[in-house]
Structures are given as structure tokens and as C-alpha cells.
Short mmCIF file of C-alpha atoms (C1' of nucleotides) in Angstrom, two decimals:
data_model
loop_
_atom_site.label_atom_id
_atom_site.label_comp_id
_atom_site.label_asym_id
_atom_site.label_seq_id
_atom_site.Cartn_x
_atom_site.Cartn_y
_atom_site.Cartn_z
CA MET H 249 0.02 0.03 0.04
CA PRO H 250 1.58 3.21 -1.07
CA GLU H 251 2.40 5.54 1.89
CA LEU H 252 4.92 8.38 1.71
CA PRO H 253 8.09 6.44 0.76
CA GLU H 254 6.30 4.58 -2.03
CA VAL H 255 4.76 7.75 -3.39
CA GLU H 256 8.21 9.48 -3.34
CA VAL H 257 9.56 6.53 -5.33
CA VAL H 258 6.89 7.06 -7.91
CA ARG H 259 7.47 10.86 -7.95
CA ARG H 260 11.11 10.30 -8.64
CA GLY H 261 10.28 7.91 -11.47
CA LEU H 262 8.00 10.47 -12.94
CA HIS H 263 10.66 13.15 -12.61
CA ASP H 264 13.09 10.99 -14.55
CA HIS H 265 10.70 9.77 -17.30
CA VAL H 266 7.95 12.31 -17.95
CA VAL H 267 9.13 15.79 -16.82
CA GLY H 268 9.87 17.99 -19.91
CA ARG H 269 7.73 15.99 -22.30
CA ARG H 270 4.82 17.38 -24.20
CA ILE H 271 1.49 15.44 -23.79
CA ALA H 272 -0.12 14.38 -27.06
CA THR H 273 -3.37 12.62 -26.08
CA VAL H 274 -5.06 11.47 -22.84
CA THR H 275 -7.54 8.66 -22.76
CA VAL H 276 -9.85 7.86 -19.71
CA ALA H 277 -10.70 4.13 -19.71
CA HIS H 278 -12.63 4.25 -16.48
CA PRO H 279 -14.55 7.30 -15.32
CA ARG H 280 -14.30 6.44 -11.63
CA SER H 281 -10.60 7.10 -11.77
CA ILE H 282 -11.24 10.76 -12.52
CA ARG H 283 -14.26 11.17 -10.29
CA ARG H 284 -12.54 13.97 -8.42
CA HIS H 285 -12.30 15.92 -11.62
CA ALA H 286 -15.77 17.49 -11.29
CA ALA H 287 -15.91 18.87 -14.82
CA GLY H 288 -15.72 15.38 -16.36
CA ALA H 289 -13.47 13.47 -18.70
CA ALA H 290 -13.57 15.75 -21.74
CA ASP H 291 -12.53 18.70 -19.63
CA PHE H 292 -9.81 16.67 -17.97
CA THR H 293 -8.29 15.42 -21.18
CA GLY H 294 -8.60 18.82 -22.81
CA ARG H 295 -6.69 20.52 -20.01
CA LEU H 296 -3.78 18.09 -20.48
CA ALA H 297 -3.45 17.82 -24.14
CA GLY H 298 -0.62 19.87 -25.69
CA ARG H 299 0.79 20.91 -22.34
CA VAL H 300 4.36 20.23 -21.20
CA ILE H 301 4.99 18.39 -17.80
CA GLY H 302 7.02 20.99 -15.80
CA ALA H 303 7.73 19.36 -12.57
CA ALA H 304 6.78 16.30 -10.35
CA GLN H 305 5.76 17.43 -6.87
CA ARG H 306 4.57 15.59 -3.75
CA ARG H 307 3.08 16.37 -0.33
CA GLY H 308 2.34 13.47 1.85
CA LYS H 309 0.68 10.82 -0.23
CA TYR H 310 -0.51 13.31 -2.93
CA LEU H 311 1.59 13.90 -5.97
CA TRP H 312 1.10 16.17 -8.97
CA LEU H 313 2.61 17.14 -12.26
CA GLU H 314 2.75 20.83 -13.07
CA LEU H 315 1.61 21.68 -16.64
CA VAL H 316 3.55 24.43 -18.38
CA ASP H 317 3.68 25.87 -22.00
CA ALA H 318 7.23 24.87 -22.88
CA PRO H 319 10.10 22.63 -21.59
CA ALA H 320 12.06 24.35 -18.79
CA SER H 321 9.24 26.75 -18.07
CA VAL H 322 8.40 27.27 -14.35
CA ALA H 323 4.78 26.93 -13.29
CA THR H 324 3.08 29.96 -11.77
CA ALA H 325 -0.22 30.47 -9.98
CA GLY H 326 -3.10 29.66 -12.26
CA ASP H 327 -1.25 26.95 -14.28
CA ASP H 328 -2.98 23.64 -14.13
CA ALA H 329 -1.45 20.55 -12.44
CA VAL H 330 -2.45 16.95 -12.71
CA LEU H 331 -3.07 15.68 -9.23
CA ALA H 332 -2.73 12.02 -8.46
CA HIS H 333 -3.53 9.91 -5.40
CA LEU H 334 -2.63 6.27 -5.58
CA GLY H 335 -5.12 5.13 -3.12
CA MET H 336 -4.67 1.46 -2.21
CA SER H 337 -3.55 -0.06 -5.45
CA GLY H 338 -2.70 2.75 -7.82
CA GLN H 339 0.45 2.49 -10.08
CA MET H 340 2.14 4.82 -12.52
CA LEU H 341 3.70 2.90 -15.25
CA VAL H 342 5.93 4.23 -17.99
CA GLU H 343 5.83 1.82 -20.87
CA SER H 344 6.16 1.32 -24.56
CA HIS H 345 2.90 1.93 -26.38
CA ASP H 346 3.13 -1.69 -27.85
CA SER H 347 3.23 -3.36 -24.44
CA PRO H 348 -0.18 -4.99 -23.77
CA ASP H 349 -2.75 -3.09 -21.88
CA GLU H 350 -3.02 -3.93 -18.16
CA LYS H 351 -6.33 -5.42 -16.97
CA HIS H 352 -6.81 -2.42 -14.66
CA LEU H 353 -5.54 0.37 -16.93
CA ARG H 354 -7.56 3.50 -16.12
CA VAL H 355 -5.90 6.49 -17.84
CA ARG H 356 -3.34 6.54 -20.68
CA VAL H 357 -1.19 9.59 -21.45
CA THR H 358 0.78 9.67 -24.71
CA PHE H 359 3.52 12.11 -25.60
CA ASP H 360 4.46 13.89 -28.91
CA ASP H 361 7.98 12.39 -28.85
CA ASP H 362 6.82 8.87 -29.59
CA GLY H 363 8.48 7.82 -26.40
CA PRO H 364 6.99 5.55 -23.71
CA GLU H 365 3.54 6.40 -22.56
CA LEU H 366 2.38 6.99 -19.00
CA ARG H 367 -0.37 4.73 -17.68
CA PHE H 368 -2.37 5.00 -14.45
CA VAL H 369 -3.35 1.45 -13.41
CA ASP H 370 -5.50 0.94 -10.34
CA GLN H 371 -7.19 -2.34 -9.44
CA ARG H 372 -9.44 -1.05 -6.68
CA THR H 373 -10.02 2.45 -7.96
CA PHE H 374 -9.59 4.10 -4.51
CA GLY H 375 -7.03 6.43 -6.23
CA GLY H 376 -7.49 8.80 -9.12
CA LEU H 377 -6.44 11.77 -11.18
CA SER H 378 -7.81 15.24 -11.56
CA ALA H 379 -6.64 18.55 -12.82
CA HIS H 380 -6.65 21.82 -10.79
CA PRO H 381 -5.11 25.24 -11.05
CA LEU H 382 -2.09 25.92 -8.87
CA ALA H 383 -2.66 28.38 -6.02
CA PRO H 384 -0.31 29.98 -3.49
CA ALA H 385 -0.72 28.44 -0.07
CA ALA H 386 -0.79 30.48 3.19
CA ALA H 387 2.27 28.78 4.39
CA GLY H 388 4.18 29.11 1.16
CA GLY H 389 4.44 26.94 -1.90
CA LEU H 390 2.17 26.40 -4.85
CA LEU H 391 -0.41 23.73 -4.38
CA PRO H 392 -3.46 22.24 -6.23
CA GLU H 393 -6.56 23.15 -4.34
CA PRO H 394 -7.40 19.68 -2.82
CA VAL H 395 -3.92 19.59 -1.24
CA ALA H 396 -4.26 22.84 0.53
CA HIS H 397 -5.38 21.33 3.80
CA ILE H 398 -2.72 18.57 3.84
CA ALA H 399 0.09 19.21 6.40
CA ARG H 400 3.71 19.14 5.44
CA ASP H 401 5.34 15.62 5.72
CA PRO H 402 8.56 14.65 7.58
CA MET H 403 10.52 14.67 4.31
CA ASP H 404 9.64 18.24 3.49
CA PRO H 405 12.51 20.64 4.09
CA GLU H 406 10.23 23.08 5.83
CA PHE H 407 8.67 20.37 8.13
CA THR H 408 9.16 21.33 11.77
CA LEU H 409 9.10 18.66 14.41
CA ASP H 410 8.01 20.89 17.32
CA ASP H 411 5.08 22.21 15.36
CA ALA H 412 4.02 18.76 14.44
CA VAL H 413 4.31 17.59 18.06
CA ALA H 414 2.14 20.53 19.16
CA GLY H 415 -0.50 19.60 16.50
CA ILE H 416 -0.66 16.01 17.85
CA ARG H 417 -0.82 17.15 21.50
CA ARG H 418 -3.65 19.56 20.56
CA ARG H 419 -5.84 16.73 19.34
CA ARG H 420 -8.22 14.99 21.77
CA THR H 421 -8.05 11.44 20.57
CA GLY H 422 -5.84 8.27 20.46
CA LEU H 423 -2.24 8.64 19.41
CA LYS H 424 -2.54 6.51 16.26
CA ARG H 425 -5.66 8.37 15.03
CA ALA H 426 -3.61 11.60 15.37
CA LEU H 427 -0.70 10.06 13.45
CA LEU H 428 -3.12 9.06 10.62
CA ASP H 429 -4.63 12.54 10.43
CA GLN H 430 -3.15 14.01 7.27
CA THR H 431 -3.92 17.60 8.50
CA VAL H 432 -1.56 17.22 11.47
CA VAL H 433 1.42 15.35 9.79
CA SER H 434 1.02 13.90 6.34
CA GLY H 435 2.39 10.78 4.69
CA ILE H 436 1.86 8.35 7.58
CA GLY H 437 -0.55 5.41 7.00
CA ASN H 438 -1.37 2.23 8.91
CA ILE H 439 2.02 0.51 8.28
CA TYR H 440 4.31 3.34 9.27
CA ALA H 441 2.09 4.37 12.17
CA ASP H 442 2.42 0.88 13.76
CA GLU H 443 6.23 0.86 13.12
CA ALA H 444 6.72 4.34 14.62
CA LEU H 445 4.72 3.41 17.71
CA TRP H 446 6.69 0.23 18.22
CA ARG H 447 9.99 2.10 17.89
CA ALA H 448 8.81 4.72 20.39
CA LYS H 449 7.37 2.14 22.75
CA LEU H 450 3.96 3.84 22.80
CA HIS H 451 0.47 2.28 22.56
CA TRP H 452 -1.82 3.11 19.70
CA ALA H 453 -4.56 4.17 22.08
CA ARG H 454 -2.52 6.45 24.22
CA PRO H 455 -4.52 9.63 24.76
CA THR H 456 -2.88 12.54 23.10
CA GLU H 457 -3.69 14.76 26.10
CA THR H 458 -1.24 12.77 28.21
CA LEU H 459 1.52 12.55 25.65
CA THR H 460 4.60 14.42 26.75
CA ARG H 461 6.51 16.59 24.23
CA ALA H 462 9.42 14.15 24.45
CA GLN H 463 7.16 11.22 23.56
CA GLY H 464 5.65 13.21 20.76
CA ARG H 465 9.10 13.92 19.34
CA ALA H 466 10.11 10.25 19.82
CA VAL H 467 7.25 8.93 17.81
CA LEU H 468 7.45 11.40 14.94
CA THR H 469 11.24 11.03 14.78
CA ALA H 470 10.74 7.24 14.61
CA ALA H 471 8.15 7.71 11.82
CA SER H 472 10.60 9.82 9.85
CA GLU H 473 13.43 7.36 10.34
CA VAL H 474 11.40 4.30 9.29
CA MET H 475 10.11 6.14 6.22
CA ASP H 476 13.59 7.20 5.30
CA ALA H 477 14.79 3.62 5.59
CA ALA H 478 11.93 2.38 3.40
CA LEU H 479 12.74 5.02 0.80
CA ALA H 480 16.41 4.06 0.74
CA GLN H 481 15.44 0.51 -0.12
CA GLY H 482 12.50 1.22 -2.30
CA GLY H 483 14.46 3.57 -4.57
CA THR H 484 16.93 0.92 -5.63
CA SER H 485 14.83 -1.75 -7.35
CA PHE H 486 13.58 0.10 -10.41
CA ASP H 487 14.50 -0.27 -14.07
CA ALA H 488 14.56 2.56 -16.50
CA LEU H 489 11.08 2.27 -17.97
CA TYR H 490 9.03 0.93 -15.18
CA VAL H 491 7.84 3.21 -12.47
CA ASP H 492 5.96 0.94 -10.05
CA VAL H 493 4.87 1.38 -6.43
CA ASN H 494 5.61 -2.32 -5.94
CA GLY H 495 9.31 -1.40 -6.31
CA ALA H 496 9.24 -0.78 -2.59
CA SER H 497 7.55 -3.93 -1.53
CA GLY H 498 10.77 -5.87 -0.67
CA TYR H 499 11.21 -3.62 2.31
CA PHE H 500 8.20 -5.11 4.04
CA ASP H 501 9.44 -8.67 3.99
CA ARG H 502 12.67 -7.88 5.83
CA SER H 503 12.38 -4.86 7.97
CA LEU H 504 8.96 -4.60 9.58
CA ASP H 505 9.00 -4.91 13.30
CA ALA H 506 5.24 -4.75 14.14
CA TYR H 507 2.91 -4.30 11.15
CA GLY H 508 1.68 -7.70 10.02
CA GLN H 509 3.88 -9.54 12.56
CA VAL H 510 1.05 -11.11 14.61
CA ASP H 511 2.21 -13.98 16.87
CA LYS H 512 5.94 -13.44 15.86
CA PRO H 513 8.34 -12.62 18.76
CA CYS H 514 9.00 -8.89 19.28
CA ARG H 515 12.58 -8.23 18.15
CA ARG H 516 13.27 -6.38 21.45
CA CYS H 517 11.77 -8.58 24.09
CA GLY H 518 10.45 -11.78 22.42
CA THR H 519 6.85 -11.34 23.44
CA PRO H 520 4.47 -12.30 20.64
CA ILE H 521 3.16 -9.31 18.69
CA ARG H 522 -0.55 -8.89 19.01
CA ARG H 523 -3.20 -7.69 16.59
CA ASP H 524 -6.05 -5.44 17.75
CA PRO H 525 -9.09 -4.29 15.81
CA PHE H 526 -8.74 -0.58 15.08
CA MET H 527 -11.19 1.56 13.09
CA ASN H 528 -12.31 -1.39 11.02
CA ARG H 529 -8.63 -2.29 10.44
CA SER H 530 -5.77 -3.64 12.44
CA SER H 531 -3.11 -2.39 14.79
CA PHE H 532 -0.09 -4.47 15.56
CA SER H 533 1.92 -3.90 18.79
CA CYS H 534 4.13 -5.58 21.41
CA PRO H 535 2.07 -6.14 24.59
CA ARG H 536 5.10 -5.78 26.68
CA CYS H 537 6.98 -2.89 25.08
CA GLN H 538 3.78 -0.96 24.31
CA PRO H 539 1.50 -1.65 27.26
CA ARG H 540 -2.10 -0.42 26.89
CA PRO H 541 -2.51 2.72 29.01
CA ARG H 542 -5.20 2.56 31.77
CA ASN H 543 -6.97 5.51 30.29
CA ALA H 544 -6.81 4.13 26.71
CA HIS H 545 -8.63 6.09 23.96
CA VAL H 546 -11.24 4.21 21.90
"C1'" DA Q 97 -15.00 23.61 15.70
"C1'" DC Q 98 -13.79 19.21 16.46
"C1'" DT Q 99 -14.20 14.14 16.31
"C1'" DC Q 100 -15.93 9.91 14.55
"C1'" DC Q 101 -17.54 6.52 11.32
"C1'" DG Q 102 -19.51 4.41 7.09
"C1'" DA Q 103 -18.89 3.97 2.20
"C1'" DC Q 104 -16.15 3.33 -1.57
"C1'" DC Q 105 -13.66 -0.88 -4.33
"C1'" DT Q 106 -11.69 -5.78 -5.94
"C1'" DG Q 107 -9.16 -10.02 -5.50
"C1'" DG Q 108 -7.35 -13.41 -2.51
"C1'" DT Q 109 -8.18 -16.52 1.27
"C1'" DC Q 110 -10.74 -19.20 4.56
"C1'" DG Q 111 -14.35 -22.04 6.45
"C1'" DC Q 112 -18.42 -24.59 5.94
"C1'" DT O 62 -16.67 -27.84 -5.43
"C1'" DG O 63 -19.18 -23.66 -4.53
"C1'" DC O 64 -20.25 -19.87 -2.21
"C1'" DG O 65 -20.46 -16.37 1.11
"C1'" DA O 66 -17.82 -13.86 4.68
"C1'" DC O 67 -13.97 -11.43 5.54
"C1'" DC O 68 -9.76 -8.75 4.95
"C1'" DA O 69 -6.58 -5.21 3.02
"C1'" DG O 70 -7.10 0.68 4.08
"C1'" DG O 71 -6.90 6.22 2.50
"C1'" DT O 72 -10.05 9.72 1.98
"C1'" DC O 73 -14.13 12.26 2.21
"C1'" DG O 74 -18.64 13.67 3.46
"C1'" DG O 75 -22.12 13.66 6.72
"C1'" DA O 76 -23.54 12.86 11.48
"C1'" DG O 77 -23.02 13.95 16.27
#
DNA sequence: ACTCCGACCTGGTCGC
DNA sequence: TGCGACCAGGTCGGAG
């Protein structure tokens, strides 16, 4: 499942393979994949055709391609961008036009240089593409409108740990809920939340109102470190023409300490990792290293 | 204003 | 064997 490191791998692939190229045609094979483009498929394809991809940007799990008039032009306020969210199963593939269509091909973008095309493939259609004008954000930067409410992520050079800790401690909920709230800190999903909590020895239901500043720093630092490690591994397994979120999947087999490790011994203390139901999903934790607080939330 | 929860979606797996 | 239940989970909109 793509979280921040996987999306960054995709962003880098797009930077390498589509930035600077002029779009020729766009084909929407499944309308659900552009459902967030309110003006519909014809408007979406019309906004892209003929434009040049200026830069590949990312905030948290959202990524977008700026559209400009000519190669090497810099996008300014009012220029459109193609916004993408990979959802659960979205992939961006850069492939030769004669390679067979994927079963779940949703959107195809061709270029006027006859080079490889860009395909958005998404089995479960939780993800999608849309086009929006770029607008200056209050805190700086040029963002597509739907990204305006998303907080900076830990890989952002302007991310500040203490502000993020204050944001978490301001919430009145369980710690993991706060970590998953993309308006407080972005980029963290179920996998890296569980890994960060395990590293910081904190329980997922810990009430944020009793979290100390030091504990807040510890869990966010852990999240940042585990995502850095995943990116370092995910960025290596990638051939020239294939931009694929699955490139990062090898990380999960070797390096996860908590997520998905139910009944396996904790690598610190040997106690079997437990799985708890959490928000219609799962939380994995070590019952000894991460004891449930008496005043657990939810 | 803040918090919570259901719906969305498909393919693989498991139990009867 | 067949079939239904369940699981994976990020985001949004509406309810409280």
C-alpha cells in the first residue's frame, strides 16, 4: 500500500521519465478514476493535451505534475497541475505503447515524442487523477486546491518537528488516530504508524492529552526514520522504463517490526506481537514494550 | 469547531 | 466444489 516512501519513489520515477515531455493525447478508460475531476473526462483530457510536464511534486501521499507551456518553463499561480492519489492499489507505469494493456488500466497519457507512454493502473479505484489550477498556499508553496489542507510531511525541508508535536498534542483522541490525520502530519499510514509506535514504545490508544513533548518527538522521529529507511530500499529496485509502487515492497518482508507480525516474537523482548481491531482495520503492537494505558482512548 | 464513522472498491483467502 | 464472509485501508462527507 503506497504511503509516503512509495509515493516518493513514484514521484522520482515521474521526474526521470515524463518531466519536460509534451502531452499528445489522454484517454480515460474508467470514469471512476477521474471522479474527483468534477468537470468530467472531456474537460480533464482537454486541459492536459498539448501541455508540457514541468515538475513532479509531492506532499504526503498526494503527488502532482505541473503543466507548463514549454520545456524548462516554471509553473506559476493559475497554471494547471495533474493531481494523483494512488489510493490502495494505484500505479504509474511508464511503458512502450506496444506493451499490452493492463487489466486495470484506467488512464493513458501519450507524448508527442513517440517515447513511452504513461499509464495509471489501479485495481481497486480508490485512487484517481484530476486537474486543478495551482494556487499559492498561506504557508508558502504552490499547491493544487485539494492539497491545501494537507500538512507538510517529515521529508519536507520546511517540516518542523515541534510544530507537528504541538499539533498532535492539541488533538483529543488516541495517538494513532492523530498520526493518521493528514492535516496534522502527512504521509503516515497504517503501516508506518504501527512501526513508529513500536519504535517509540507507545501504545496506539495512548490519549494525546497525556502525551509528553518528548514522547511526541520520539514517535514522529521514529516515523521519519522508518520512512527514510523504506525510501532508501524502495528507490533501488527500479528499471529505466518501469515506475511502479511495488518497487518498494521488498522492504516489507525484511524490515517490519510490528505491522503484520502477529504472533511473531517482538525483536526487542520476544513477546508475541498482537493484533487489535482498530477503526475497522488492524493495529499491531508488542504487549510488553507498548502496554495499553489505563485511560486508553477508543 | 472538532471528532468519529460508514462507504467506496476488488481480489485473494478461509471456512463450511 | 461452490459460495459467502472477511480482509486489506486512505479519503471524504455527513452525522453527532
